[in-house]
Amino acid sequence: MTMADQDTTSRAIVRQPCKIGDKIENIDTPALLVDLDKMERNMQKMASLVDGFDGRFKLRPHAKTHKCPDIAKIQIQHGAVGVCVQKGTEAEAMVRGGVKDVLVTNEIIGKTKLSRVVPLAKEAHITICVDSAENLRQISEVAKTHDVIIDILIDVNVEMYRCGVEPDEVVPLVKLVQELPNVNFAGLQCYNGFNQHVRDAPLRMVATKRAMDIAALTKQKLADAGIECNYLTGAGTGTFKYETKFGVLNELQCGSYIFMDADYSRNRGDDGKAFHDFEQSLFVLATVQSRQGGDLARAIVDAGIKAVGMDSGPPLVHQWPDLVYMCGGDEHGIIAPPGPLKLGDKVFLTPGHCDPCVNLYDWIVGIRNDVVETVWPITGRGPGV
């Protein structure tokens, strides 16, 4: 393959699905769309809610939702203090995209990964979560090599049983941070992602209370050891209203609120109705490529597993909630009954889970009044090395 061939191949891989000014019917599919009006209203609503707490809480949205520095900077314009990320590649994307305060809400293990993340502290404020002495020593060594200071959050298991230490294990880790060079104890990471999708609001509140009780206990153990801790961060779109009531955290990591998805719509709000605190703004745009009758009347769209993801179930057909999307394989989705759909129609699909769906795409198309206003690169996408 010649260099010219390689260049053509590279351009084909990252080709934009449309250009600014295109109408929806001219967008190549499958494509990832965000309704800008709805996304901005979601941002404004969250900013207003946080402002209503009189400075007791800061908002640090989780950028794993969008993986896009352009969107992160809009969130910061709406009052966010910075962003969270989950992986090193997302941290690199945010910092290189101009975001100046990044919290890695995950353990970054090994010098190979740390040698990519730690030097970002020369360009931005970097904080990393830790749950082991070995990892602390790795971060300290790499930070010393690059002559930077890394803020450290101790990751606490608040009944998520993923990463995170038990409350009794936090004090020794903090004392080790205080002994090591080029690292600084900043606070506690107290997040439970599973609680976000407890369907019934009363049960979701109870689960959140248990998590916050553990966070409060951990803070008390630090105080008993003479260690001050004024930074506790966590919460998510499904639980933040409860965390703010309990008053243990002082920073909120909500992410999905800007987009929402089908899985969140299965939650019940405090009123017993489908969760409706924020608007659905994210969609996969698909095209009907076939319509068939027979024993199973159906419309086939050009968005299969590779376009929608299925980790939280199939997408919903946004315009026609009574129609059902079924997996048709890698490249096809089957909608039955076909309803009014005809060959060439554009269909808006509500993703089952916004984060991994975004991760399937190179571009996110911003639309307003059915016209393309912007096309943003999703520079943090990928397997997350």
PDB file of C-alpha atoms in Angstrom, residues 123-383:
ATOM      1  CA  GLU A 123      -0.884  21.267  31.139  1.00  0.00           C
ATOM      2  CA  ALA A 124      -3.823  20.746  33.508  1.00  0.00           C
ATOM      3  CA  HIS A 125      -4.780  19.896  37.075  1.00  0.00           C
ATOM      4  CA  ILE A 126      -4.842  16.090  37.220  1.00  0.00           C
ATOM      5  CA  THR A 127      -6.354  13.985  39.990  1.00  0.00           C
ATOM      6  CA  ILE A 128      -6.239  10.178  40.056  1.00  0.00           C
ATOM      7  CA  CYS A 129      -8.168   7.649  42.143  1.00  0.00           C
ATOM      8  CA  VAL A 130      -6.195   5.004  44.015  1.00  0.00           C
ATOM      9  CA  ASP A 131      -7.084   1.906  46.048  1.00  0.00           C
ATOM     10  CA  SER A 132      -3.695   0.263  46.658  1.00  0.00           C
ATOM     11  CA  ALA A 133      -0.296   1.117  48.104  1.00  0.00           C
ATOM     12  CA  GLU A 134       1.459  -0.362  45.085  1.00  0.00           C
ATOM     13  CA  ASN A 135      -0.368   1.951  42.700  1.00  0.00           C
ATOM     14  CA  LEU A 136       0.354   4.940  44.940  1.00  0.00           C
ATOM     15  CA  ARG A 137       4.064   4.231  44.767  1.00  0.00           C
ATOM     16  CA  GLN A 138       3.866   3.884  40.980  1.00  0.00           C
ATOM     17  CA  ILE A 139       2.162   7.264  40.626  1.00  0.00           C
ATOM     18  CA  SER A 140       4.650   8.911  42.982  1.00  0.00           C
ATOM     19  CA  GLU A 141       7.620   7.533  41.054  1.00  0.00           C
ATOM     20  CA  VAL A 142       6.299   8.569  37.642  1.00  0.00           C
ATOM     21  CA  ALA A 143       5.252  12.001  38.942  1.00  0.00           C
ATOM     22  CA  LYS A 144       8.732  12.547  40.384  1.00  0.00           C
ATOM     23  CA  THR A 145      10.298  11.587  37.079  1.00  0.00           C
ATOM     24  CA  HIS A 146       8.174  14.176  35.265  1.00  0.00           C
ATOM     25  CA  ASP A 147       8.498  16.786  38.033  1.00  0.00           C
ATOM     26  CA  VAL A 148       4.742  17.201  38.548  1.00  0.00           C
ATOM     27  CA  ILE A 149       2.364  16.921  41.505  1.00  0.00           C
ATOM     28  CA  ILE A 150      -0.615  14.575  41.231  1.00  0.00           C
ATOM     29  CA  ASP A 151      -3.626  14.941  43.490  1.00  0.00           C
ATOM     30  CA  ILE A 152      -4.862  11.636  44.891  1.00  0.00           C
ATOM     31  CA  LEU A 153      -8.371  10.530  45.806  1.00  0.00           C
ATOM     32  CA  ILE A 154      -8.746   7.331  47.813  1.00  0.00           C
ATOM     33  CA  ASP A 155     -11.396   5.227  46.093  1.00  0.00           C
ATOM     34  CA  VAL A 156     -13.877   3.950  48.697  1.00  0.00           C
ATOM     35  CA  ASN A 157     -16.119   0.929  48.200  1.00  0.00           C
ATOM     36  CA  VAL A 158     -19.599   2.319  48.867  1.00  0.00           C
ATOM     37  CA  GLU A 159     -21.308  -1.032  48.249  1.00  0.00           C
ATOM     38  CA  MET A 160     -20.527  -1.120  44.543  1.00  0.00           C
ATOM     39  CA  TYR A 161     -17.960  -3.908  45.007  1.00  0.00           C
ATOM     40  CA  ARG A 162     -15.888  -2.913  42.031  1.00  0.00           C
ATOM     41  CA  CYS A 163     -12.731  -0.932  42.759  1.00  0.00           C
ATOM     42  CA  GLY A 164     -12.378   0.792  46.122  1.00  0.00           C
ATOM     43  CA  VAL A 165     -11.132  -0.007  49.620  1.00  0.00           C
ATOM     44  CA  GLU A 166     -13.117  -0.463  52.828  1.00  0.00           C
ATOM     45  CA  PRO A 167     -13.327   2.439  55.306  1.00  0.00           C
ATOM     46  CA  ASP A 168     -10.836   0.795  57.684  1.00  0.00           C
ATOM     47  CA  GLU A 169      -8.207   0.716  54.918  1.00  0.00           C
ATOM     48  CA  VAL A 170      -8.318   4.404  54.024  1.00  0.00           C
ATOM     49  CA  VAL A 171      -6.204   5.920  56.825  1.00  0.00           C
ATOM     50  CA  PRO A 172      -3.064   3.854  56.061  1.00  0.00           C
ATOM     51  CA  LEU A 173      -3.300   4.793  52.380  1.00  0.00           C
ATOM     52  CA  VAL A 174      -3.652   8.491  53.187  1.00  0.00           C
ATOM     53  CA  LYS A 175      -0.627   8.326  55.500  1.00  0.00           C
ATOM     54  CA  LEU A 176       1.349   6.715  52.677  1.00  0.00           C
ATOM     55  CA  VAL A 177       0.321   9.536  50.316  1.00  0.00           C
ATOM     56  CA  GLN A 178       1.601  12.010  52.890  1.00  0.00           C
ATOM     57  CA  GLU A 179       4.965  10.223  53.018  1.00  0.00           C
ATOM     58  CA  LEU A 180       5.543   9.896  49.267  1.00  0.00           C
ATOM     59  CA  PRO A 181       6.930  12.639  47.009  1.00  0.00           C
ATOM     60  CA  ASN A 182       5.000  14.342  44.201  1.00  0.00           C
ATOM     61  CA  VAL A 183       1.575  13.175  45.342  1.00  0.00           C
ATOM     62  CA  ASN A 184      -0.974  15.022  47.452  1.00  0.00           C
ATOM     63  CA  PHE A 185      -3.985  13.673  49.332  1.00  0.00           C
ATOM     64  CA  ALA A 186      -7.017  15.558  48.007  1.00  0.00           C
ATOM     65  CA  GLY A 187     -10.046  13.607  49.219  1.00  0.00           C
ATOM     66  CA  LEU A 188     -12.320  10.624  48.699  1.00  0.00           C
ATOM     67  CA  GLN A 189     -14.024   9.067  45.690  1.00  0.00           C
ATOM     68  CA  CYS A 190     -17.443   7.746  46.815  1.00  0.00           C
ATOM     69  CA  TYR A 191     -19.396   6.687  43.728  1.00  0.00           C
ATOM     70  CA  ASN A 192     -21.848   3.830  43.222  1.00  0.00           C
ATOM     71  CA  GLY A 193     -22.787   3.417  39.565  1.00  0.00           C
ATOM     72  CA  PHE A 194     -25.162   0.531  40.152  1.00  0.00           C
ATOM     73  CA  ASN A 195     -27.408   2.732  42.283  1.00  0.00           C
ATOM     74  CA  GLN A 196     -28.105   4.941  39.270  1.00  0.00           C
ATOM     75  CA  HIS A 197     -30.334   2.242  37.788  1.00  0.00           C
ATOM     76  CA  VAL A 198     -32.262   1.017  40.813  1.00  0.00           C
ATOM     77  CA  ARG A 199     -35.669   1.349  39.187  1.00  0.00           C
ATOM     78  CA  ASP A 200     -37.948   2.529  42.012  1.00  0.00           C
ATOM     79  CA  ALA A 201     -37.177   5.930  43.527  1.00  0.00           C
ATOM     80  CA  PRO A 202     -37.678   4.911  47.194  1.00  0.00           C
ATOM     81  CA  LEU A 203     -35.306   1.964  46.794  1.00  0.00           C
ATOM     82  CA  ARG A 204     -32.832   4.147  44.903  1.00  0.00           C
ATOM     83  CA  MET A 205     -32.860   6.613  47.801  1.00  0.00           C
ATOM     84  CA  VAL A 206     -32.288   3.840  50.360  1.00  0.00           C
ATOM     85  CA  ALA A 207     -29.352   2.458  48.371  1.00  0.00           C
ATOM     86  CA  THR A 208     -27.899   5.953  48.071  1.00  0.00           C
ATOM     87  CA  LYS A 209     -28.276   6.509  51.818  1.00  0.00           C
ATOM     88  CA  ARG A 210     -26.286   3.348  52.518  1.00  0.00           C
ATOM     89  CA  ALA A 211     -23.518   4.542  50.202  1.00  0.00           C
ATOM     90  CA  MET A 212     -23.413   7.951  51.855  1.00  0.00           C
ATOM     91  CA  ASP A 213     -23.332   6.393  55.323  1.00  0.00           C
ATOM     92  CA  ILE A 214     -20.158   4.570  54.286  1.00  0.00           C
ATOM     93  CA  ALA A 215     -18.689   7.808  52.920  1.00  0.00           C
ATOM     94  CA  ALA A 216     -19.503   9.620  56.164  1.00  0.00           C
ATOM     95  CA  LEU A 217     -17.987   6.800  58.215  1.00  0.00           C
ATOM     96  CA  THR A 218     -14.802   6.973  56.153  1.00  0.00           C
ATOM     97  CA  LYS A 219     -14.530  10.714  56.644  1.00  0.00           C
ATOM     98  CA  GLN A 220     -14.994  10.243  60.387  1.00  0.00           C
ATOM     99  CA  LYS A 221     -12.221   7.644  60.516  1.00  0.00           C
ATOM    100  CA  LEU A 222      -9.911  10.158  58.855  1.00  0.00           C
ATOM    101  CA  ALA A 223     -10.926  12.827  61.361  1.00  0.00           C
ATOM    102  CA  ASP A 224     -10.279  10.416  64.244  1.00  0.00           C
ATOM    103  CA  ALA A 225      -6.777   9.945  62.849  1.00  0.00           C
ATOM    104  CA  GLY A 226      -6.242  13.704  62.708  1.00  0.00           C
ATOM    105  CA  ILE A 227      -6.553  13.869  58.920  1.00  0.00           C
ATOM    106  CA  GLU A 228      -8.665  16.629  57.409  1.00  0.00           C
ATOM    107  CA  CYS A 229     -10.790  15.704  54.394  1.00  0.00           C
ATOM    108  CA  ASN A 230     -12.833  18.434  52.739  1.00  0.00           C
ATOM    109  CA  TYR A 231     -13.340  16.904  49.301  1.00  0.00           C
ATOM    110  CA  LEU A 232     -15.765  14.026  48.756  1.00  0.00           C
ATOM    111  CA  THR A 233     -16.949  13.412  45.224  1.00  0.00           C
ATOM    112  CA  GLY A 234     -19.421  11.032  43.601  1.00  0.00           C
ATOM    113  CA  ALA A 235     -23.111  10.928  42.623  1.00  0.00           C
ATOM    114  CA  GLY A 236     -24.717  10.392  39.236  1.00  0.00           C
ATOM    115  CA  THR A 237     -27.707  11.400  37.171  1.00  0.00           C
ATOM    116  CA  GLY A 238     -29.972   8.852  38.840  1.00  0.00           C
ATOM    117  CA  THR A 239     -29.067   9.600  42.456  1.00  0.00           C
ATOM    118  CA  PHE A 240     -27.655  13.123  42.787  1.00  0.00           C
ATOM    119  CA  LYS A 241     -30.906  14.525  44.191  1.00  0.00           C
ATOM    120  CA  TYR A 242     -30.541  12.126  47.126  1.00  0.00           C
ATOM    121  CA  GLU A 243     -26.813  12.702  47.653  1.00  0.00           C
ATOM    122  CA  THR A 244     -27.486  16.419  47.923  1.00  0.00           C
ATOM    123  CA  LYS A 245     -30.082  15.754  50.647  1.00  0.00           C
ATOM    124  CA  PHE A 246     -27.674  13.675  52.730  1.00  0.00           C
ATOM    125  CA  GLY A 247     -24.963  16.347  52.586  1.00  0.00           C
ATOM    126  CA  VAL A 248     -21.891  14.093  52.687  1.00  0.00           C
ATOM    127  CA  LEU A 249     -20.488  14.857  49.241  1.00  0.00           C
ATOM    128  CA  ASN A 250     -19.537  18.294  47.990  1.00  0.00           C
ATOM    129  CA  GLU A 251     -19.035  17.469  44.312  1.00  0.00           C
ATOM    130  CA  LEU A 252     -21.356  15.800  41.799  1.00  0.00           C
ATOM    131  CA  GLN A 253     -20.151  13.611  38.910  1.00  0.00           C
ATOM    132  CA  CYS A 254     -23.383  13.393  36.902  1.00  0.00           C
ATOM    133  CA  GLY A 255     -22.761  12.576  33.247  1.00  0.00           C
ATOM    134  CA  SER A 256     -25.738  11.069  31.426  1.00  0.00           C
ATOM    135  CA  TYR A 257     -27.998  14.052  32.163  1.00  0.00           C
ATOM    136  CA  ILE A 258     -26.883  15.836  29.010  1.00  0.00           C
ATOM    137  CA  PHE A 259     -27.995  12.943  26.731  1.00  0.00           C
ATOM    138  CA  MET A 260     -30.124  10.382  28.629  1.00  0.00           C
ATOM    139  CA  ASP A 261     -30.975   6.949  27.211  1.00  0.00           C
ATOM    140  CA  ALA A 262     -33.513   4.136  27.149  1.00  0.00           C
ATOM    141  CA  ASP A 263     -32.160   2.554  30.304  1.00  0.00           C
ATOM    142  CA  TYR A 264     -32.671   5.716  32.354  1.00  0.00           C
ATOM    143  CA  SER A 265     -36.211   5.944  31.010  1.00  0.00           C
ATOM    144  CA  ARG A 266     -36.926   2.642  32.795  1.00  0.00           C
ATOM    145  CA  ASN A 267     -36.214   4.304  36.147  1.00  0.00           C
ATOM    146  CA  ARG A 268     -39.125   5.711  38.109  1.00  0.00           C
ATOM    147  CA  GLY A 269     -39.009   9.209  39.506  1.00  0.00           C
ATOM    148  CA  ASP A 270     -40.260  10.370  42.879  1.00  0.00           C
ATOM    149  CA  ASP A 271     -43.713  10.780  41.311  1.00  0.00           C
ATOM    150  CA  GLY A 272     -43.789   7.129  40.250  1.00  0.00           C
ATOM    151  CA  LYS A 273     -43.646   8.026  36.573  1.00  0.00           C
ATOM    152  CA  ALA A 274     -40.894   7.257  34.099  1.00  0.00           C
ATOM    153  CA  PHE A 275     -37.730   9.224  34.942  1.00  0.00           C
ATOM    154  CA  HIS A 276     -38.173  12.579  33.227  1.00  0.00           C
ATOM    155  CA  ASP A 277     -35.843  15.003  35.011  1.00  0.00           C
ATOM    156  CA  PHE A 278     -33.903  15.560  31.787  1.00  0.00           C
ATOM    157  CA  GLU A 279     -34.763  15.399  28.086  1.00  0.00           C
ATOM    158  CA  GLN A 280     -33.655  12.728  25.652  1.00  0.00           C
ATOM    159  CA  SER A 281     -31.207  14.557  23.384  1.00  0.00           C
ATOM    160  CA  LEU A 282     -29.026  11.750  21.954  1.00  0.00           C
ATOM    161  CA  PHE A 283     -30.106   9.610  19.012  1.00  0.00           C
ATOM    162  CA  VAL A 284     -28.772   7.202  16.443  1.00  0.00           C
ATOM    163  CA  LEU A 285     -30.090   8.219  13.050  1.00  0.00           C
ATOM    164  CA  ALA A 286     -30.828   5.257  10.796  1.00  0.00           C
ATOM    165  CA  THR A 287     -32.330   4.787   7.331  1.00  0.00           C
ATOM    166  CA  VAL A 288     -34.981   2.258   6.311  1.00  0.00           C
ATOM    167  CA  GLN A 289     -33.240   0.091   3.720  1.00  0.00           C
ATOM    168  CA  SER A 290     -35.941  -2.517   3.262  1.00  0.00           C
ATOM    169  CA  ARG A 291     -39.597  -3.097   4.085  1.00  0.00           C
ATOM    170  CA  GLN A 292     -41.021  -6.580   3.975  1.00  0.00           C
ATOM    171  CA  GLY A 293     -44.377  -8.231   4.617  1.00  0.00           C
ATOM    172  CA  GLY A 294     -45.201 -11.899   4.994  1.00  0.00           C
ATOM    173  CA  ASP A 295     -45.503 -13.601   8.364  1.00  0.00           C
ATOM    174  CA  LEU A 296     -43.498 -10.829  10.020  1.00  0.00           C
ATOM    175  CA  ALA A 297     -44.176  -7.421   8.559  1.00  0.00           C
ATOM    176  CA  ARG A 298     -41.064  -5.382   9.249  1.00  0.00           C
ATOM    177  CA  ALA A 299     -38.874  -2.453   8.325  1.00  0.00           C
ATOM    178  CA  ILE A 300     -35.123  -3.003   8.231  1.00  0.00           C
ATOM    179  CA  VAL A 301     -32.797  -0.145   9.123  1.00  0.00           C
ATOM    180  CA  ASP A 302     -29.071   0.218   8.546  1.00  0.00           C
ATOM    181  CA  ALA A 303     -28.191   0.381  12.265  1.00  0.00           C
ATOM    182  CA  GLY A 304     -27.295  -2.941  13.873  1.00  0.00           C
ATOM    183  CA  ILE A 305     -25.151  -3.916  16.837  1.00  0.00           C
ATOM    184  CA  LYS A 306     -22.180  -1.980  15.465  1.00  0.00           C
ATOM    185  CA  ALA A 307     -24.242   1.210  15.463  1.00  0.00           C
ATOM    186  CA  VAL A 308     -26.320   1.062  18.645  1.00  0.00           C
ATOM    187  CA  GLY A 309     -24.684  -1.249  21.178  1.00  0.00           C
ATOM    188  CA  MET A 310     -26.851  -3.654  23.165  1.00  0.00           C
ATOM    189  CA  ASP A 311     -25.310  -3.782  26.658  1.00  0.00           C
ATOM    190  CA  SER A 312     -28.426  -2.215  28.206  1.00  0.00           C
ATOM    191  CA  GLY A 313     -30.912  -3.677  25.786  1.00  0.00           C
ATOM    192  CA  PRO A 314     -32.085  -2.524  22.362  1.00  0.00           C
ATOM    193  CA  PRO A 315     -32.754   1.078  21.430  1.00  0.00           C
ATOM    194  CA  LEU A 316     -36.237   2.561  21.358  1.00  0.00           C
ATOM    195  CA  VAL A 317     -37.884   3.915  18.208  1.00  0.00           C
ATOM    196  CA  HIS A 318     -38.185   7.547  19.237  1.00  0.00           C
ATOM    197  CA  GLN A 319     -40.871   8.801  16.857  1.00  0.00           C
ATOM    198  CA  TRP A 320     -43.081   5.725  17.251  1.00  0.00           C
ATOM    199  CA  PRO A 321     -42.841   4.227  20.774  1.00  0.00           C
ATOM    200  CA  ASP A 322     -45.197   1.372  19.820  1.00  0.00           C
ATOM    201  CA  LEU A 323     -42.739   0.038  17.244  1.00  0.00           C
ATOM    202  CA  VAL A 324     -40.131  -2.427  18.504  1.00  0.00           C
ATOM    203  CA  TYR A 325     -36.473  -2.549  17.456  1.00  0.00           C
ATOM    204  CA  MET A 326     -34.955  -6.026  17.309  1.00  0.00           C
ATOM    205  CA  CYS A 327     -31.372  -6.969  16.628  1.00  0.00           C
ATOM    206  CA  GLY A 328     -30.845  -7.995  13.028  1.00  0.00           C
ATOM    207  CA  GLY A 329     -27.097  -8.578  13.333  1.00  0.00           C
ATOM    208  CA  ASP A 330     -24.033  -6.418  12.961  1.00  0.00           C
ATOM    209  CA  GLU A 331     -25.419  -4.131  10.270  1.00  0.00           C
ATOM    210  CA  HIS A 332     -29.198  -4.425  10.490  1.00  0.00           C
ATOM    211  CA  GLY A 333     -31.980  -3.499  12.860  1.00  0.00           C
ATOM    212  CA  ILE A 334     -35.474  -4.945  12.479  1.00  0.00           C
ATOM    213  CA  ILE A 335     -38.462  -2.786  13.390  1.00  0.00           C
ATOM    214  CA  ALA A 336     -41.742  -4.602  13.817  1.00  0.00           C
ATOM    215  CA  PRO A 337     -44.446  -3.843  13.176  1.00  0.00           C
ATOM    216  CA  PRO A 338     -43.169  -1.439  10.505  1.00  0.00           C
ATOM    217  CA  GLY A 339     -45.857   1.139  11.208  1.00  0.00           C
ATOM    218  CA  PRO A 340     -45.746   4.005   8.706  1.00  0.00           C
ATOM    219  CA  LEU A 341     -42.089   3.451   7.809  1.00  0.00           C
ATOM    220  CA  LYS A 342     -41.222   3.264   4.131  1.00  0.00           C
ATOM    221  CA  LEU A 343     -38.043   2.813   2.124  1.00  0.00           C
ATOM    222  CA  GLY A 344     -35.586   5.669   2.658  1.00  0.00           C
ATOM    223  CA  ASP A 345     -37.235   7.071   5.801  1.00  0.00           C
ATOM    224  CA  LYS A 346     -34.979   8.384   8.559  1.00  0.00           C
ATOM    225  CA  VAL A 347     -35.548   6.875  11.990  1.00  0.00           C
ATOM    226  CA  PHE A 348     -34.420   8.287  15.348  1.00  0.00           C
ATOM    227  CA  LEU A 349     -33.320   5.532  17.734  1.00  0.00           C
ATOM    228  CA  THR A 350     -32.893   6.196  21.450  1.00  0.00           C
ATOM    229  CA  PRO A 351     -29.759   4.291  22.562  1.00  0.00           C
ATOM    230  CA  GLY A 352     -30.059   1.756  25.349  1.00  0.00           C
ATOM    231  CA  HIS A 353     -26.956   3.168  27.076  1.00  0.00           C
ATOM    232  CA  CYS A 354     -25.553   6.492  25.963  1.00  0.00           C
ATOM    233  CA  ASP A 355     -21.889   6.073  27.008  1.00  0.00           C
ATOM    234  CA  PRO A 356     -20.955   2.935  25.029  1.00  0.00           C
ATOM    235  CA  CYS A 357     -23.125   4.023  22.122  1.00  0.00           C
ATOM    236  CA  VAL A 358     -21.142   7.264  21.805  1.00  0.00           C
ATOM    237  CA  ASN A 359     -17.984   5.167  21.909  1.00  0.00           C
ATOM    238  CA  LEU A 360     -18.970   3.534  18.588  1.00  0.00           C
ATOM    239  CA  TYR A 361     -18.718   6.790  16.640  1.00  0.00           C
ATOM    240  CA  ASP A 362     -16.004   9.155  15.407  1.00  0.00           C
ATOM    241  CA  TRP A 363     -18.349  12.138  15.165  1.00  0.00           C
ATOM    242  CA  ILE A 364     -21.368  13.547  16.954  1.00  0.00           C
ATOM    243  CA  VAL A 365     -23.661  15.660  14.795  1.00  0.00           C
ATOM    244  CA  GLY A 366     -25.306  18.615  16.501  1.00  0.00           C
ATOM    245  CA  ILE A 367     -28.692  19.523  15.026  1.00  0.00           C
ATOM    246  CA  ARG A 368     -30.983  22.451  15.637  1.00  0.00           C
ATOM    247  CA  ASN A 369     -34.345  22.895  13.920  1.00  0.00           C
ATOM    248  CA  ASP A 370     -33.585  19.807  11.786  1.00  0.00           C
ATOM    249  CA  VAL A 371     -30.412  21.360  10.370  1.00  0.00           C
ATOM    250  CA  VAL A 372     -26.796  20.410  11.091  1.00  0.00           C
ATOM    251  CA  GLU A 373     -25.213  23.170  13.164  1.00  0.00           C
ATOM    252  CA  THR A 374     -21.968  21.467  14.198  1.00  0.00           C
ATOM    253  CA  VAL A 375     -20.021  18.238  13.812  1.00  0.00           C
ATOM    254  CA  TRP A 376     -17.767  17.430  16.771  1.00  0.00           C
ATOM    255  CA  PRO A 377     -15.008  14.796  16.808  1.00  0.00           C
ATOM    256  CA  ILE A 378     -15.261  12.222  19.617  1.00  0.00           C
ATOM    257  CA  THR A 379     -11.547  12.217  20.349  1.00  0.00           C
ATOM    258  CA  GLY A 380     -11.764  10.171  23.574  1.00  0.00           C
ATOM    259  CA  ARG A 381     -13.449   7.139  22.006  1.00  0.00           C
ATOM    260  CA  GLY A 382     -11.923   3.683  21.796  1.00  0.00           C
ATOM    261  CA  PRO A 383     -11.285   0.710  24.088  1.00  0.00           C
TER     262      PRO A 383
END
